[in-house]
Coordinates of C-alpha atoms in Angstrom, one line a residue:
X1 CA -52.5 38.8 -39.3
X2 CA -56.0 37.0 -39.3
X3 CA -56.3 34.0 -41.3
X4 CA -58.6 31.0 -42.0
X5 CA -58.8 27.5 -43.2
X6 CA -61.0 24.4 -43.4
X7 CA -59.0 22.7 -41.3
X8 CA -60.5 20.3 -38.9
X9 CA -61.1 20.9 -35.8
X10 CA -60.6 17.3 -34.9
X11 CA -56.9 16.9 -36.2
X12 CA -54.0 15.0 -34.1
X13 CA -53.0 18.6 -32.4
X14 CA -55.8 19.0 -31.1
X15 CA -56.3 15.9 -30.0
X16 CA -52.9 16.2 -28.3
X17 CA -53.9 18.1 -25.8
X18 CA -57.5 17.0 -25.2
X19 CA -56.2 13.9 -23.8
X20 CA -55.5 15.6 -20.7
X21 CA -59.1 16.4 -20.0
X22 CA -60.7 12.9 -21.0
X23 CA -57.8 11.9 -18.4
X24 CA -59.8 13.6 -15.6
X25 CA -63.3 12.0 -16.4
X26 CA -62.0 9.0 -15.1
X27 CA -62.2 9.6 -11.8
X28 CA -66.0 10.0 -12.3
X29 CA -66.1 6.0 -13.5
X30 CA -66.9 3.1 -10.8
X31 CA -67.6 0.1 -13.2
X32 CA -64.7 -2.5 -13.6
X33 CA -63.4 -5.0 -16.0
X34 CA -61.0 -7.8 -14.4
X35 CA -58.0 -8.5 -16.0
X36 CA -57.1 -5.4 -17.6
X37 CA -53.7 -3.1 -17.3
X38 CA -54.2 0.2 -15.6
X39 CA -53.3 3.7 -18.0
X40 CA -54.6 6.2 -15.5
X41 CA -53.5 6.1 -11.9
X42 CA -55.8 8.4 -9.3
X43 CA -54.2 9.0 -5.7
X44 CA -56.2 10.9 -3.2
X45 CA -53.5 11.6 -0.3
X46 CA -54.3 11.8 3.6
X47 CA -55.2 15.6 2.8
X48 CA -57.5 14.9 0.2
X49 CA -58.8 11.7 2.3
X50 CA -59.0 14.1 5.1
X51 CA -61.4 16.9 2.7
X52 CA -63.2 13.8 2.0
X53 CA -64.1 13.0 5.6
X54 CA -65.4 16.5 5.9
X55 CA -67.3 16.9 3.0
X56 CA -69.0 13.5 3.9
X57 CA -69.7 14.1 7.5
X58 CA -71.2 17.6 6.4
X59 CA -73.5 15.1 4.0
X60 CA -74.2 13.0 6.5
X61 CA -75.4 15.7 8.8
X62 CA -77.8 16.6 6.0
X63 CA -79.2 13.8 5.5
X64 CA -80.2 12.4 8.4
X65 CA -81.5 15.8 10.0
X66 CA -84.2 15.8 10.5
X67 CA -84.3 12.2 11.6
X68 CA -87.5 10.9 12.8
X69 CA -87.4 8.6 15.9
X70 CA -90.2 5.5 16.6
X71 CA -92.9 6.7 19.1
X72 CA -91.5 5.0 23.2
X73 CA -94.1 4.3 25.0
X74 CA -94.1 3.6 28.7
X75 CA -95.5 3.4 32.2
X76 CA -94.4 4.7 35.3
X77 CA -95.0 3.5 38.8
X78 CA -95.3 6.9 41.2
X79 CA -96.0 7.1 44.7
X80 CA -99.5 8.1 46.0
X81 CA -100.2 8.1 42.2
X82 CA -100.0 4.6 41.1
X83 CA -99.6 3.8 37.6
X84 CA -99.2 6.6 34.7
X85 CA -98.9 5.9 31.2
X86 CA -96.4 8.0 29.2
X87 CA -95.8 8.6 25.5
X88 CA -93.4 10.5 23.8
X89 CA -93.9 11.3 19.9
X90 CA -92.9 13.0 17.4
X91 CA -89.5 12.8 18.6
X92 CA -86.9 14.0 16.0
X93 CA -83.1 14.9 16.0
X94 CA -83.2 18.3 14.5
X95 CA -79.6 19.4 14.4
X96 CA -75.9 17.8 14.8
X97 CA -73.0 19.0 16.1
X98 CA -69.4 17.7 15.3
X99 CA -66.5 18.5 17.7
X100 CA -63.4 16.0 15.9
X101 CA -63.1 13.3 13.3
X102 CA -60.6 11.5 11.6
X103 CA -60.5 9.1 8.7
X104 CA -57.8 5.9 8.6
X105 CA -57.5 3.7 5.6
X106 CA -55.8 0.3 5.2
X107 CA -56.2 -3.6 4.8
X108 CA -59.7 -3.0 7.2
X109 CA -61.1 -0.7 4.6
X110 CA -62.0 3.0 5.2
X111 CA -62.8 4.1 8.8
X112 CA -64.3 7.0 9.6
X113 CA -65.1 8.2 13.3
X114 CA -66.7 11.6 14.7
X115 CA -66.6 11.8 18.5
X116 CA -67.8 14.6 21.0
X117 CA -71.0 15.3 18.8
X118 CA -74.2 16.8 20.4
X119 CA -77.5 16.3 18.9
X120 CA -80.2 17.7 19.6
X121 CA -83.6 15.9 19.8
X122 CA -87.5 17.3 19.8
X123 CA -90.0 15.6 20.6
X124 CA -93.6 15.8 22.5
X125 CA -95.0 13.5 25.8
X126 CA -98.4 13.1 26.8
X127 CA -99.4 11.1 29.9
X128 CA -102.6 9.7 31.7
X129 CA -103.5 7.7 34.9
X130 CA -106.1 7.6 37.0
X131 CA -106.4 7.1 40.8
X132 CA -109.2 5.9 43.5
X133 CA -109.3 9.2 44.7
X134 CA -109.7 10.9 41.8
X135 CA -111.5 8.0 39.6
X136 CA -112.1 10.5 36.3
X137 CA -108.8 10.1 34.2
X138 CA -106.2 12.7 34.2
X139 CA -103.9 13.6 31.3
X140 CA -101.2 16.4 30.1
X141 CA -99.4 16.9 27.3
X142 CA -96.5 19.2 25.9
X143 CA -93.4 19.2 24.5
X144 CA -89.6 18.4 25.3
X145 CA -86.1 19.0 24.1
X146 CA -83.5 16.6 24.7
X147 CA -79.4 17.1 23.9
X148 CA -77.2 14.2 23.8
X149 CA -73.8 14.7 24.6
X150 CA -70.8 13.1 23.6
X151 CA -71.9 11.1 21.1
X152 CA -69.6 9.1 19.0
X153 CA -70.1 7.4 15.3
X154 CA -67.9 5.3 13.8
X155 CA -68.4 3.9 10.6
X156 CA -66.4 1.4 8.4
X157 CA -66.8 0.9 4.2
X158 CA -65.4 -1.4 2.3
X159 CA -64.1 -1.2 -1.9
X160 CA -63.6 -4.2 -3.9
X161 CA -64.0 -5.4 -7.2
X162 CA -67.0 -7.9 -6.9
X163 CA -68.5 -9.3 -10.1
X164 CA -67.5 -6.6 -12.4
X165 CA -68.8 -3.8 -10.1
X166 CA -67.1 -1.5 -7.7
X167 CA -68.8 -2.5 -4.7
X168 CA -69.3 -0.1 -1.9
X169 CA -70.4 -1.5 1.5
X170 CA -70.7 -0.7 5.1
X171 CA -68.5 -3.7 7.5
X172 CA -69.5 -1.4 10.4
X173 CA -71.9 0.9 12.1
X174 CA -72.1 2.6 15.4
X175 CA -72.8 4.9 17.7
X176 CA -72.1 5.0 21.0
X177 CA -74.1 8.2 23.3
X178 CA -72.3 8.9 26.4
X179 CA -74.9 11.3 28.5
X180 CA -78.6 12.8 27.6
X181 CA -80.2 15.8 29.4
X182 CA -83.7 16.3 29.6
X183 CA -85.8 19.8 29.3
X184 CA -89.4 19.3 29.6
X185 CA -92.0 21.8 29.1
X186 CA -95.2 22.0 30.8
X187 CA -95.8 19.0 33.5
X188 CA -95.4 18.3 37.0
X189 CA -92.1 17.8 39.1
X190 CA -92.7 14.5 39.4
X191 CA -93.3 14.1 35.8
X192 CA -90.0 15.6 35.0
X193 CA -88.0 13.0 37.2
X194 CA -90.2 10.0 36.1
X195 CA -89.0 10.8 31.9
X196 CA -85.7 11.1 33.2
X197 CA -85.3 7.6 34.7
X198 CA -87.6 5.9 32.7
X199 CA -87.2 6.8 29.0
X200 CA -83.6 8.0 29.1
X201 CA -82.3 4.9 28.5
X202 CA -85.0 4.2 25.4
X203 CA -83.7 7.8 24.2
X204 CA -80.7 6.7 24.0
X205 CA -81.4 3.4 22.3
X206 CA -83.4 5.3 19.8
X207 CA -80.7 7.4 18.9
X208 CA -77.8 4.8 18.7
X209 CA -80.3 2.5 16.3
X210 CA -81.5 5.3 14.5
X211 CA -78.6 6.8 13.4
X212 CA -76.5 4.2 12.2
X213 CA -79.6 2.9 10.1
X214 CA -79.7 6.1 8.5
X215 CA -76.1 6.1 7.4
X216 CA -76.2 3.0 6.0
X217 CA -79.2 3.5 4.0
X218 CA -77.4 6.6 2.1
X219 CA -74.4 4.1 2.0
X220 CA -76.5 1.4 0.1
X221 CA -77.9 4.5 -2.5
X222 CA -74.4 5.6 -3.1
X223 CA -73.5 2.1 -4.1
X224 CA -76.8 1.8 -6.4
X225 CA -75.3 4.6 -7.9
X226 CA -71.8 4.1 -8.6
X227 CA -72.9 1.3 -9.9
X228 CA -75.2 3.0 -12.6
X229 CA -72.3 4.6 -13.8
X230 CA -71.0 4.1 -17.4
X231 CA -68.0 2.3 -18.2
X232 CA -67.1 4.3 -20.9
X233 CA -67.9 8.4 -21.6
X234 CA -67.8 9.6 -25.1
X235 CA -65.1 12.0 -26.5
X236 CA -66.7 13.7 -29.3
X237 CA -68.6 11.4 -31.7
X238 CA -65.8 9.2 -32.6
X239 CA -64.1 8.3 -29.6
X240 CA -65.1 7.1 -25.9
X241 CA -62.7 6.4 -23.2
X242 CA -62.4 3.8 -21.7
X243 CA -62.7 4.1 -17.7
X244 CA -63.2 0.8 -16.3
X245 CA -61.7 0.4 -12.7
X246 CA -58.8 -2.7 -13.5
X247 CA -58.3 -3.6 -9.7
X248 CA -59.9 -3.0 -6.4
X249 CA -59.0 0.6 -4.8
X250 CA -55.1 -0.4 -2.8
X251 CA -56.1 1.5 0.6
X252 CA -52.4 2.6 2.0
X253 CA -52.1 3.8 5.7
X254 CA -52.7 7.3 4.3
X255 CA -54.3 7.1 0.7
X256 CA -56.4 5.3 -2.1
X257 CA -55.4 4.8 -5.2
X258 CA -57.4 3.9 -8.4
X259 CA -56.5 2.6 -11.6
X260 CA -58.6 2.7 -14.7
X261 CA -58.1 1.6 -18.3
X262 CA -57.8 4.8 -19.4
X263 CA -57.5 4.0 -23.4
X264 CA -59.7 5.7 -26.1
X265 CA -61.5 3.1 -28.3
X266 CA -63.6 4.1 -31.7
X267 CA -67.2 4.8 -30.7
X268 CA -68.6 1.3 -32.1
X269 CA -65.4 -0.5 -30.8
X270 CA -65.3 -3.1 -28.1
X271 CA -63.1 -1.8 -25.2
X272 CA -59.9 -3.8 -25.7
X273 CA -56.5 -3.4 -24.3
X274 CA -53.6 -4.3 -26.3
X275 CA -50.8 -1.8 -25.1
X276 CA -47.2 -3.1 -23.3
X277 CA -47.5 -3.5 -19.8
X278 CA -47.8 0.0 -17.9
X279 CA -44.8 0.8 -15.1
X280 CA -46.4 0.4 -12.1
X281 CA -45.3 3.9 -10.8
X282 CA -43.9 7.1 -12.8
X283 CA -40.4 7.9 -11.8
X284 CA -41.4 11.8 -10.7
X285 CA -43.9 12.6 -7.6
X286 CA -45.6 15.8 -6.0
X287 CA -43.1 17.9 -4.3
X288 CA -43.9 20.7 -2.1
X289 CA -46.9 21.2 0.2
X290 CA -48.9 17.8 0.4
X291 CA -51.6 17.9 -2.6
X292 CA -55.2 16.2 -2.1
X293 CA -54.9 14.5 -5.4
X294 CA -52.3 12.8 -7.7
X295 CA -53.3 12.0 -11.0
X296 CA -51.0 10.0 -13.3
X297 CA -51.3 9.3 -16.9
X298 CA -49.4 6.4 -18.8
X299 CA -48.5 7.5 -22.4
X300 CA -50.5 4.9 -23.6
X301 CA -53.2 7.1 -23.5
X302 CA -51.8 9.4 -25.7
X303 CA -51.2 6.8 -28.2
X304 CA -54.4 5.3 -27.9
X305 CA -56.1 8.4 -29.0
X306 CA -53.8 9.2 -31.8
X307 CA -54.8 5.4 -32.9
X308 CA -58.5 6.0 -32.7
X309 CA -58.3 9.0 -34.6
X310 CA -56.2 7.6 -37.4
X311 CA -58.6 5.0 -38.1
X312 CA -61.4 7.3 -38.0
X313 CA -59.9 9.6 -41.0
X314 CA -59.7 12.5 -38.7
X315 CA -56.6 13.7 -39.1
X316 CA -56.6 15.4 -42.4
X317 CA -57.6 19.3 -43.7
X318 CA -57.3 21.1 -46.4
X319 CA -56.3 24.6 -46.3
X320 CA -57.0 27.2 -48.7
X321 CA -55.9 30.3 -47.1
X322 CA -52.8 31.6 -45.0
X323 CA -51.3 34.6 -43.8
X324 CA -49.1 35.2 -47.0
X325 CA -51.6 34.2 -49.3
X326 CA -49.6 34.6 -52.2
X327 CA -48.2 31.0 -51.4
X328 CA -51.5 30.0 -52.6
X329 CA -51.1 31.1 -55.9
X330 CA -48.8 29.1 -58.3
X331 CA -47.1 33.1 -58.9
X332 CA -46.0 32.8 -55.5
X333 CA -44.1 29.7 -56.7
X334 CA -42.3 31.3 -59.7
X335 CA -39.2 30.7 -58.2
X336 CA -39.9 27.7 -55.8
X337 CA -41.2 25.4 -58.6
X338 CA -41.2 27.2 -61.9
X339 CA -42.5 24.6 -64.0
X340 CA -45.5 24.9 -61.5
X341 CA -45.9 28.6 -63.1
X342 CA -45.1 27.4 -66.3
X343 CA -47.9 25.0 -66.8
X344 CA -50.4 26.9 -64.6
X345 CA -50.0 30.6 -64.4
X346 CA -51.8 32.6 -61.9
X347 CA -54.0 29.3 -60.4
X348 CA -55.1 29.2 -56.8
X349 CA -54.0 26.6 -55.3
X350 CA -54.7 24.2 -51.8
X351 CA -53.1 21.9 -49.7
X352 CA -54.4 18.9 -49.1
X353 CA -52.1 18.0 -45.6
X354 CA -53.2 14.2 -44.1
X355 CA -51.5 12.0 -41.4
X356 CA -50.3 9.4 -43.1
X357 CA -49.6 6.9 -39.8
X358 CA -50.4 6.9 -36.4
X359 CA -48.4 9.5 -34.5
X360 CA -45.6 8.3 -32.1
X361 CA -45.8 10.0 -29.0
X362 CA -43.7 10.0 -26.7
X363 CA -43.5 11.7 -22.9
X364 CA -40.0 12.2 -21.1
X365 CA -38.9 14.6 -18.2
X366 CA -38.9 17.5 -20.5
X367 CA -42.4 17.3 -21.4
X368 CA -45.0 15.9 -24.4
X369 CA -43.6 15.0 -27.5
X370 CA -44.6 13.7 -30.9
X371 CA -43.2 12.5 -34.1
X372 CA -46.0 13.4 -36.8
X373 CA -45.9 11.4 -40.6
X374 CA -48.0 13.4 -43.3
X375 CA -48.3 14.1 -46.7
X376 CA -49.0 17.2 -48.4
X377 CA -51.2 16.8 -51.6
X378 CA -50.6 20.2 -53.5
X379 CA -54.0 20.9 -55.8
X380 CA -54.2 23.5 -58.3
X381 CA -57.3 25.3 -58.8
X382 CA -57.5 25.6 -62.8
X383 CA -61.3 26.9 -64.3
X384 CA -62.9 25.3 -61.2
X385 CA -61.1 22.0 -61.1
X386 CA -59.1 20.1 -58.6
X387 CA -55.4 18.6 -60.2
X388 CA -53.4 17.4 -57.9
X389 CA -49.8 18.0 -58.9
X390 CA -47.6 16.7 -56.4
X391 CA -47.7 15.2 -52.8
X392 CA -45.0 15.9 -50.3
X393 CA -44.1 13.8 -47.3
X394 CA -43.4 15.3 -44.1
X395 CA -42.0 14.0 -40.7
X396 CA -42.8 16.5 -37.8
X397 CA -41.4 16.6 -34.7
X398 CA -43.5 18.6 -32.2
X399 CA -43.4 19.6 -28.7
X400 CA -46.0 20.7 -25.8
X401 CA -46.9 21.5 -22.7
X402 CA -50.4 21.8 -20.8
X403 CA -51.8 23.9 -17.3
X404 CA -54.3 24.0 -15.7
X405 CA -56.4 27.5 -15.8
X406 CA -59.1 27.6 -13.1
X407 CA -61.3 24.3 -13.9
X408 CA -60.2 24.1 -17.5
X409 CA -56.9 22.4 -18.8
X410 CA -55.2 24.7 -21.3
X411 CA -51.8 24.0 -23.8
X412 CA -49.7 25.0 -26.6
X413 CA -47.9 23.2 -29.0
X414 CA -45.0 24.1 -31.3
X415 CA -43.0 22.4 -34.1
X416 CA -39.6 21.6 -33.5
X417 CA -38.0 20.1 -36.5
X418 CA -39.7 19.7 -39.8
X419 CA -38.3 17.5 -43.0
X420 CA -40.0 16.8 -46.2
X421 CA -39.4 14.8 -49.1
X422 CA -40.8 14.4 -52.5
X423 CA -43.7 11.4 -52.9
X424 CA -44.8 11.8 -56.6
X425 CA -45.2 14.6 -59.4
X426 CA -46.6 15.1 -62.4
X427 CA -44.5 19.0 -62.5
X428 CA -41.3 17.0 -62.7
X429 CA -38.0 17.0 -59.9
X430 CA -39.3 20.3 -57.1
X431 CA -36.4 22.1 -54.6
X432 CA -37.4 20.1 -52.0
X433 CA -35.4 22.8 -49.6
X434 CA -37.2 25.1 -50.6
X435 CA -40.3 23.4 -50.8
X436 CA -39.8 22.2 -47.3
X437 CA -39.5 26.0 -46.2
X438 CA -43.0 27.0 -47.7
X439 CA -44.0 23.4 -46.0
X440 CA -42.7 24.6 -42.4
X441 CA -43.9 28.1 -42.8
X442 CA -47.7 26.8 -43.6
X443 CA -47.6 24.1 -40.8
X444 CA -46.0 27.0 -38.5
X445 CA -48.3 29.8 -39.1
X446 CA -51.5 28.0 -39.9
X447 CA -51.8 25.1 -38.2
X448 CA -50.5 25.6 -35.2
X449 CA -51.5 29.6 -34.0
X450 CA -55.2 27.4 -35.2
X451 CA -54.9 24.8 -33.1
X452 CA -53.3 27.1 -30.3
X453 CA -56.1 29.4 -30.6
X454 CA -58.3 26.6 -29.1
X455 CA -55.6 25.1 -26.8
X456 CA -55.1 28.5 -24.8
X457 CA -58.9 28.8 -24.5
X458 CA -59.0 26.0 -22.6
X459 CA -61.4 22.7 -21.9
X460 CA -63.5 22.5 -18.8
X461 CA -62.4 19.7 -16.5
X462 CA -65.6 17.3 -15.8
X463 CA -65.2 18.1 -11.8
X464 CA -68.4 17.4 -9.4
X465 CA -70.4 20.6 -9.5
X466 CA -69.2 23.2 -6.8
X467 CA -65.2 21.4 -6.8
X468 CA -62.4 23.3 -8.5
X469 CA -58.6 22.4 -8.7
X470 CA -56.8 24.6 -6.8
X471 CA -52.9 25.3 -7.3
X472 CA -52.3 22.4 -9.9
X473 CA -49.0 21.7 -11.2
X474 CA -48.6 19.2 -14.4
X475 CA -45.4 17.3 -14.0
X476 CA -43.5 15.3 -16.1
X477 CA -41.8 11.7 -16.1
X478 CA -40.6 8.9 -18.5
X479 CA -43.8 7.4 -19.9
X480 CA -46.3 9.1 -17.7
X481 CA -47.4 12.6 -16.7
X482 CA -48.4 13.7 -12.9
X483 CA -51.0 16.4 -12.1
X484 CA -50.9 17.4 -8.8
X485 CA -53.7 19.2 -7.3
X486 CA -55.7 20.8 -4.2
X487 CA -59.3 20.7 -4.3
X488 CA -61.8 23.6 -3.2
X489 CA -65.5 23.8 -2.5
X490 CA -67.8 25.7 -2.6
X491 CA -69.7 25.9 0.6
X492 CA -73.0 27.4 -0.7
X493 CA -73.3 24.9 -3.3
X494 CA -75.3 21.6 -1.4
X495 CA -73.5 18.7 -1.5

């Protein structure tokens, strides 16, 4: 049966849920404030370190290709010919190959090597010289093609927390080329062996200055931008969360981990932290095949959000029209509350329903759970004005769970227990167990198949473009929930 209400989109159960995705955005965040406790915990395993590395090197590749070299200039010695002045120009690597790589992480920061690489080099040569036999100058020119082989790169970056900032640098550069071989077009024999012992070694200095250069440039604009970042992203127009990086990145053996604030704050609010200490760890991990990343999620969060919410006046809507509609209708309470009827026969009527407290939320092993405090303002609708007649209080215990479907986070909720209790009336003492029945029944087939409706659809996950989860599994603990996750790519999208 369809139904409707003017209930608001931004009450506590949706909220609830929506947690989970703000959760997420923190992994986009690199700004820091010091002395702060950590909420939201992000892992990336030797397998997701590992995707990293691959993912980068792929960028680097881009990046520096094509990679223009400095013009060498030189001059050869030959015999019978004397002195001939060589150029080469134009020289640039044009494409890089990658045979194995590997990325290490610990107290030395973040290493990254690729060894047994190719490149291969363009470039063009022009020479000159002039002789007493033949006193009108001679010169040539033409092109070349050069492949180094066994080339190695090995790159070391560094994370701390330096003046507020997540600071990315590079401790270390290189490259190292093993061999070169030289194709030249056009030219004479002699030519051919005077390029290869003159200018091989220059080559190869070009290439193993060049390169590292290059890297370290990109290095220096990714850092310019993580620092641009935001240190807080808006959720809706009343909240932000709060994703300041707490500490600097702890670089394991085989992992990073991040830590972020991860509390919701009002819009106009300074970003403030004044939750219990978080446990350093939840007491559940990944199990199974070896995900790329762990995410965990103090419930602190949770109750942050409820709090923000609260104090905005969000969690309150009125409804005005259910599945058995007669409940709106004081004939429909004939029996429930007759003195209702009595003084009011055959008015509409509305409930008012507002959150009368913050809700307690609570996670365990068993899932998401909240204790819910509202009151139920019943308003009859007599020759187009509003009387209030009575207001109920309610205590609702709710459950929930969450998945992930494709790149969106999606959840249902249900009520568990319900109990209500008479605040004021001016329609005298009501059946409060029967009252509480109509209460359950509204809250049951209203609220929730409303809020539902939206949960099930879904809320995109703020990924990078072209990254999806893949095979995510939400997991539960005391005081903290675990998503564990692959990642995907998409290999036509450019990096």
């Amino acid at each position: 049966m369809c139904c409707s209400s003017q209930l608001k989109v931004s009450s506590f159960f949706f909220f609830f849920f929506f947690f989970v995705v703000s959760l997420l955005l923190s992994t986009a965040s690199t700004q820091v404030r010091a002395n702060e406790e950590g909420f939201i915990s992000t892992l990336v395993s030797d397998k997701g370190l590992d995707f990293a590395k691959d993912l980068l090197i792929r960028r680097a590749v881009y990046s520096i290709i094509p990679l223009k070299l400095p013009q060498i200039e030189k001059y050869l010695k030959i015999p019978v010919v004397g002195r001939v002045d060589v150029v080469l120009w134009n020289i640039s690597i044009d494409g890089v190959e990658i045979d194995s790589s590997y990325v290490k992480t610990g107290e030395e920061g973040i290493v990254l090597i690729a060894s047994g690489a190719t490149a291969n080099l363009s470039m063009n040569w022009q020479y000159s010289y002039s002789t007493w036999l033949v006193p009108i100058p001679i010169s040539d020119e033409g092109s070349a093609s050069v492949q180094v082989k066994d080339m190695e790169v090995g790159l070391t970056l560094d994370l701390k927390d330096l003046g507020g900032f997540l600071k990315l640098s590079v401790l270390e550069c290189g490259c190292y080329v093993k061999a070169i071989s030289i194709k030249i077009d056009g030219g004479s024999s002699w030519l051919y062996q005077g390029v290869v012992g003159a200018f091989q070694g220059k080559i190869v200095s070009a290439v193993e200055e060049a390169i590292p250069r290059k890297i370290t440039e990109e290095i220096l604009k990714l850092d310019a931008l993580l620092q641009d970042l935001p240190n807080k992203i808006p959720v809706g127009d009343v909240a932000s969360l709060n994703v300041t990086f707490v500490s600097d990145p702890v670089l394991s053996n085989s992992s990073i981990d991040f830590k972020v604030n991860g509390l919701f704050t009002a819009e106009d609010e300074i970003v403030a932290s004044n939750y219990p200490h978080r446990q350093q760890t939840t007491s559940v991990t990944c199990t199974g095949a070896n995900e790329m990343i762990k995410i965990s999620l103090h419930e602190n969060v949770l109750k942050s959000a409820s709090m923000v919410y609260f104090n905005a006046d969000y969690m309150h809507w009125l409804v005005d029209k259910i599945p058995d509609q007669a409940l709106l209708n004081t004939a429909g309470w004939k029996h429930i509350v007759p003195q209702l009827y009595k003084q009011y026969p055959n008015d509409d009527m509305d409930l008012n329903i507002s959150v009368s407290a913050p809700p307690l939320t609570k996670v365990t092993n068993q899932g998401i759970g909240a204790t819910i405090y509202a009151d139920v303002i019943v308003d009859v609708l007599d020759a187009g004005e509003v009387i209030p007649v009575a207001c109920v209080s309610l205590v609702i215990d709710t459950s929930g769970s969450a998945h992930i479907l494709q790149n969106n986070l999606a959840g249902s909720i249900r009520v568990e227990h319900l109990s209500a209790s008479l605040k004021w009336s001016n329609i005298g003492n009501l059946h409060m167990l029967l009252v509480q029945t109509v209460m359950s029944t509204v809250i049951k087939t209203v609220v929730v198949p409303y809020v539902n409706l939206h949960l099930m659809r879904g809320f995109p996950l703020p990924l990078p473009h072209g990254f999806a989860l893949k095979n995510a599994r939400i997991r539960y603990a005391d005081s903290g929930i675990l998503i564990c996750s692959n990642v995907s790519y998409k290999t036509s999208v450019l990096i």
